[in-house]
CSV table of C-alpha atoms in Angstrom, one decimal:
chain,number,residue,atom,x,y,z
A,1,UNK,CA,84.5,-16.6,172.5
A,2,UNK,CA,85.3,-16.2,176.1
A,3,UNK,CA,87.1,-12.9,176.6
A,4,UNK,CA,88.5,-10.7,179.4
A,5,UNK,CA,89.4,-7.1,178.6
A,6,UNK,CA,91.3,-5.0,181.1
A,7,UNK,CA,91.3,-1.2,181.2
A,8,UNK,CA,92.2,1.6,183.5
A,9,UNK,CA,96.0,1.4,183.5
A,10,UNK,CA,98.2,4.5,183.1
A,11,UNK,CA,101.0,6.5,184.7
A,12,UNK,CA,100.4,7.6,188.3
A,13,UNK,CA,102.5,9.3,190.9
A,14,UNK,CA,103.6,7.4,194.0
A,15,UNK,CA,101.0,7.5,196.8
A,16,UNK,CA,98.1,8.1,194.4
A,17,UNK,CA,95.3,5.7,193.5
A,18,UNK,CA,94.1,3.9,190.3
A,19,UNK,CA,91.1,1.6,189.6
A,20,UNK,CA,91.4,-1.2,187.1
A,21,UNK,CA,88.5,-2.8,185.4
A,22,UNK,CA,88.1,-6.2,183.6
A,23,UNK,CA,85.1,-6.7,181.4
A,24,UNK,CA,84.1,-10.3,180.9
A,25,UNK,CA,82.1,-11.8,178.0
A,26,UNK,CA,80.8,-15.0,176.5
A,27,UNK,CA,80.6,-16.9,179.8
A,28,UNK,CA,78.5,-16.8,183.0
A,29,UNK,CA,80.7,-14.4,184.9
A,30,UNK,CA,78.7,-14.7,188.1
A,31,UNK,CA,79.6,-18.4,188.3
A,32,UNK,CA,83.3,-17.9,188.5
A,33,UNK,CA,85.7,-16.5,191.1
A,34,UNK,CA,88.2,-14.1,189.5
A,35,UNK,CA,91.9,-13.3,189.9
A,36,UNK,CA,94.3,-10.4,189.3
A,37,UNK,CA,97.9,-11.4,188.5
A,38,UNK,CA,100.6,-8.9,187.7
A,39,UNK,CA,104.0,-9.0,185.9
A,40,UNK,CA,106.6,-6.3,186.6
A,41,UNK,CA,108.8,-5.4,183.6
A,42,UNK,CA,111.1,-8.3,182.7
A,43,UNK,CA,109.9,-10.3,185.7
A,44,UNK,CA,107.7,-13.3,186.3
A,45,UNK,CA,104.1,-13.7,187.3
A,46,UNK,CA,102.8,-12.6,190.7
A,47,UNK,CA,99.4,-13.4,192.0
A,48,UNK,CA,97.7,-10.3,193.5
A,49,UNK,CA,94.2,-11.1,194.6
A,50,UNK,CA,91.1,-13.3,194.2
A,51,UNK,CA,87.4,-12.8,194.8
A,52,UNK,CA,84.8,-15.5,195.1
A,53,UNK,CA,82.0,-15.8,192.5
A,54,UNK,CA,79.5,-14.1,194.8
A,55,UNK,CA,81.9,-11.4,195.9
A,56,UNK,CA,81.8,-12.3,199.6
A,57,UNK,CA,85.3,-13.7,199.9
A,58,UNK,CA,88.5,-11.9,199.0
A,59,UNK,CA,92.2,-12.8,199.5
A,60,UNK,CA,95.3,-10.8,198.8
A,61,UNK,CA,99.0,-11.2,198.4
A,62,UNK,CA,100.9,-9.8,201.4
A,63,UNK,CA,102.6,-7.3,199.1
A,64,UNK,CA,99.2,-5.5,198.4
A,65,UNK,CA,97.2,-6.3,201.5
A,66,UNK,CA,95.7,-3.2,203.0
A,67,UNK,CA,96.3,-1.1,199.9
A,68,UNK,CA,94.4,-2.9,197.1
A,69,UNK,CA,90.8,-4.0,197.0
A,70,UNK,CA,89.3,-6.5,194.6
A,71,UNK,CA,85.6,-6.3,193.9
A,72,UNK,CA,83.1,-7.2,191.2
A,73,UNK,CA,79.7,-6.2,189.8
A,74,UNK,CA,78.0,-9.3,188.5
A,75,UNK,CA,75.2,-7.3,186.9
A,76,UNK,CA,77.9,-5.6,184.7
A,77,UNK,CA,80.1,-8.7,184.2
A,78,UNK,CA,83.0,-6.6,185.5
A,79,UNK,CA,85.9,-7.2,187.9
A,80,UNK,CA,87.7,-4.3,189.6
A,81,UNK,CA,91.0,-3.7,191.4
A,82,UNK,CA,91.1,-0.5,193.4
A,83,UNK,CA,94.8,0.3,194.0
A,84,UNK,CA,95.6,2.9,196.7
A,85,UNK,CA,98.9,4.2,198.1
A,86,UNK,CA,100.7,3.1,195.0
A,87,UNK,CA,104.5,2.4,195.0
A,88,UNK,CA,107.1,2.2,192.3
A,89,UNK,CA,107.2,-1.6,192.9
A,90,UNK,CA,103.6,-1.8,191.8
A,91,UNK,CA,104.6,-1.0,188.3
A,92,UNK,CA,103.5,-3.9,186.2
A,93,UNK,CA,101.2,-5.3,183.6
A,94,UNK,CA,98.0,-6.3,185.4
A,95,UNK,CA,96.1,-9.3,184.1
A,96,UNK,CA,92.7,-10.5,185.1
A,97,UNK,CA,92.2,-14.2,184.9
A,98,UNK,CA,89.4,-16.8,185.3
A,99,UNK,CA,89.9,-20.0,187.2
A,100,UNK,CA,89.3,-23.2,185.3
A,101,UNK,CA,86.6,-24.4,187.6
A,102,UNK,CA,83.2,-22.6,188.3
A,103,UNK,CA,82.2,-21.8,191.8
A,104,UNK,CA,85.7,-22.1,193.0
A,105,UNK,CA,88.7,-19.8,193.0
A,106,UNK,CA,91.9,-21.5,194.1
A,107,UNK,CA,92.5,-23.2,190.7
A,108,UNK,CA,94.6,-22.8,187.7
A,109,UNK,CA,93.9,-19.9,185.4
A,110,UNK,CA,92.4,-21.0,182.1
A,111,UNK,CA,91.5,-17.7,180.6
A,112,UNK,CA,93.6,-14.6,180.7
A,113,UNK,CA,93.0,-11.0,179.6
A,114,UNK,CA,95.7,-9.2,177.5
A,115,UNK,CA,96.6,-7.0,180.5
A,116,UNK,CA,96.7,-3.3,181.3
A,117,UNK,CA,99.9,-1.4,182.2
A,118,UNK,CA,100.3,0.5,185.4
A,119,UNK,CA,103.4,2.7,185.8
A,120,UNK,CA,104.0,4.3,189.2
A,121,UNK,CA,106.5,7.2,188.7
A,122,UNK,CA,107.0,10.8,189.8
B,1,UNK,CA,103.5,-20.5,201.2
B,2,UNK,CA,104.8,-23.0,198.6
B,3,UNK,CA,107.8,-21.8,196.7
B,4,UNK,CA,108.3,-23.1,193.2
B,5,UNK,CA,111.8,-23.3,191.7
B,6,UNK,CA,112.1,-23.8,188.0
B,7,UNK,CA,115.2,-25.1,186.2
B,8,UNK,CA,117.0,-24.4,184.1
B,9,UNK,CA,116.6,-20.6,183.9
B,10,UNK,CA,117.2,-20.7,180.2
B,11,UNK,CA,117.1,-23.7,177.8
B,12,UNK,CA,118.7,-23.5,174.4
B,13,UNK,CA,117.5,-26.1,171.9
B,14,UNK,CA,116.8,-26.5,168.2
B,15,UNK,CA,113.5,-27.2,166.5
B,16,UNK,CA,112.7,-30.9,166.5
B,17,UNK,CA,114.5,-31.5,169.7
B,18,UNK,CA,113.0,-32.6,173.0
B,19,UNK,CA,112.6,-30.1,175.8
B,20,UNK,CA,112.4,-31.1,179.5
B,21,UNK,CA,111.5,-28.3,182.0
B,22,UNK,CA,111.6,-28.9,185.7
B,23,UNK,CA,109.5,-27.4,188.6
B,24,UNK,CA,110.4,-28.2,192.2
B,25,UNK,CA,108.1,-27.3,195.1
B,26,UNK,CA,109.3,-26.4,198.6
B,27,UNK,CA,106.7,-28.7,200.0
B,28,UNK,CA,104.5,-31.4,198.6
B,29,UNK,CA,101.8,-30.3,196.2
B,30,UNK,CA,98.8,-32.5,197.0
B,31,UNK,CA,95.8,-33.3,194.8
B,32,UNK,CA,98.0,-32.8,191.7
B,33,UNK,CA,97.2,-29.1,191.9
B,34,UNK,CA,100.1,-28.0,189.5
B,35,UNK,CA,99.7,-26.2,186.2
B,36,UNK,CA,101.9,-24.9,183.4
B,37,UNK,CA,101.5,-21.7,181.4
B,38,UNK,CA,103.3,-20.5,178.3
B,39,UNK,CA,104.0,-16.9,177.6
B,40,UNK,CA,105.3,-15.3,174.4
B,41,UNK,CA,106.8,-11.8,174.3
B,42,UNK,CA,104.1,-9.1,174.6
B,43,UNK,CA,101.3,-11.6,175.1
B,44,UNK,CA,99.3,-12.9,178.0
B,45,UNK,CA,100.1,-16.3,179.5
B,46,UNK,CA,98.3,-19.3,178.1
B,47,UNK,CA,97.3,-22.4,180.0
B,48,UNK,CA,99.0,-25.5,178.8
B,49,UNK,CA,98.6,-28.1,181.5
B,50,UNK,CA,96.5,-28.4,184.7
B,51,UNK,CA,96.3,-31.2,187.3
B,52,UNK,CA,99.9,-32.1,186.6
B,53,UNK,CA,99.2,-33.9,183.3
B,54,UNK,CA,95.9,-32.8,181.7
B,55,UNK,CA,96.2,-30.7,178.6
B,56,UNK,CA,94.1,-27.6,178.2
B,57,UNK,CA,91.7,-27.3,175.3
B,58,UNK,CA,93.5,-26.9,172.0
B,59,UNK,CA,97.0,-27.8,173.3
B,60,UNK,CA,98.9,-30.2,171.0
B,61,UNK,CA,99.9,-33.6,172.3
B,62,UNK,CA,103.6,-32.8,172.0
B,63,UNK,CA,103.1,-31.1,175.4
B,64,UNK,CA,102.9,-33.4,178.3
B,65,UNK,CA,103.2,-33.0,182.1
B,66,UNK,CA,104.3,-35.4,184.8
B,67,UNK,CA,105.4,-35.6,188.4
B,68,UNK,CA,104.1,-35.8,191.9
B,69,UNK,CA,104.9,-34.6,195.4
B,70,UNK,CA,107.6,-31.9,195.0
B,71,UNK,CA,109.0,-32.6,191.5
B,72,UNK,CA,107.2,-31.9,188.3
B,73,UNK,CA,108.2,-31.9,184.6
B,74,UNK,CA,106.9,-30.3,181.4
B,75,UNK,CA,108.0,-32.1,178.3
B,76,UNK,CA,107.8,-30.9,174.7
B,77,UNK,CA,108.4,-34.0,172.6
B,78,UNK,CA,109.5,-32.3,169.3
B,79,UNK,CA,110.0,-28.5,169.4
B,80,UNK,CA,108.1,-26.4,166.9
B,81,UNK,CA,109.3,-22.8,166.1
B,82,UNK,CA,106.2,-21.5,167.9
B,83,UNK,CA,107.1,-23.3,171.1
B,84,UNK,CA,110.0,-20.9,172.0
B,85,UNK,CA,108.7,-18.9,174.8
B,86,UNK,CA,108.8,-18.6,178.6
B,87,UNK,CA,107.1,-21.3,180.7
B,88,UNK,CA,105.8,-20.9,184.2
B,89,UNK,CA,104.6,-23.6,186.7
B,90,UNK,CA,101.8,-22.6,189.1
B,91,UNK,CA,100.6,-24.4,192.2
B,92,UNK,CA,97.0,-24.0,193.5
B,93,UNK,CA,97.2,-26.5,196.4
B,94,UNK,CA,97.7,-24.5,199.5
B,95,UNK,CA,96.2,-21.1,198.9
B,96,UNK,CA,96.4,-18.2,199.5
B,97,UNK,CA,98.7,-17.4,198.0
B,98,UNK,CA,98.7,-19.1,194.6
B,99,UNK,CA,102.3,-19.1,193.5
B,100,UNK,CA,104.2,-19.3,190.3
B,101,UNK,CA,107.7,-20.4,189.5
B,102,UNK,CA,110.2,-17.8,188.2
B,103,UNK,CA,110.0,-19.2,184.7
B,104,UNK,CA,112.1,-21.0,182.2
B,105,UNK,CA,113.0,-19.3,179.0
B,106,UNK,CA,113.1,-21.7,176.0
B,107,UNK,CA,115.2,-20.2,173.3
B,108,UNK,CA,116.3,-21.2,169.8
B,109,UNK,CA,119.9,-22.6,169.7
């Protein structure tokens, strides 16, 4: 079945970097834009970034702009999130999510991964 | 940016009762670009409703969505034990950014 599996989370000190990965399977990954969404402990969902299906367009939440970079490797069916200059407020579960419509990206999310936890702490 | 405000923050009901959850937008959401997601503790969100009123694959028909403009509603006609969770509305009209409501916690009374 359609699946997204995130990895790469962990505990990191403030100011350091981390790269998250999201492996996609059972669908044509290269036909879909992809999102990262995060959830701080005990809080709601916050959209982080989106990348177009071809990888040539990216958009970010103001809270991460200039620090995070979303990218993808369609040959590996994998989505990435490079997180630099991490702050305590970036502590969250990070989910990758697929939009419900191919070849677009500003849509509802119809498939979610289980998430990977990032903790920023000294 | 469209801000979504959900009410109530917490809703306490019993199995078998009807649940009505509200989502209000700070400006009109055109094209019916409003979705609802369900999240249970320790799990990822799950899409319930998209396009205001279309149920996602496998979602039982006791879940229904309605509304237009700035006011939207998720209704669960008869609550089952597995329906007690947190519910988020999401708009995908004016983007970026995509925005979510702060959530409504549906708890067993």
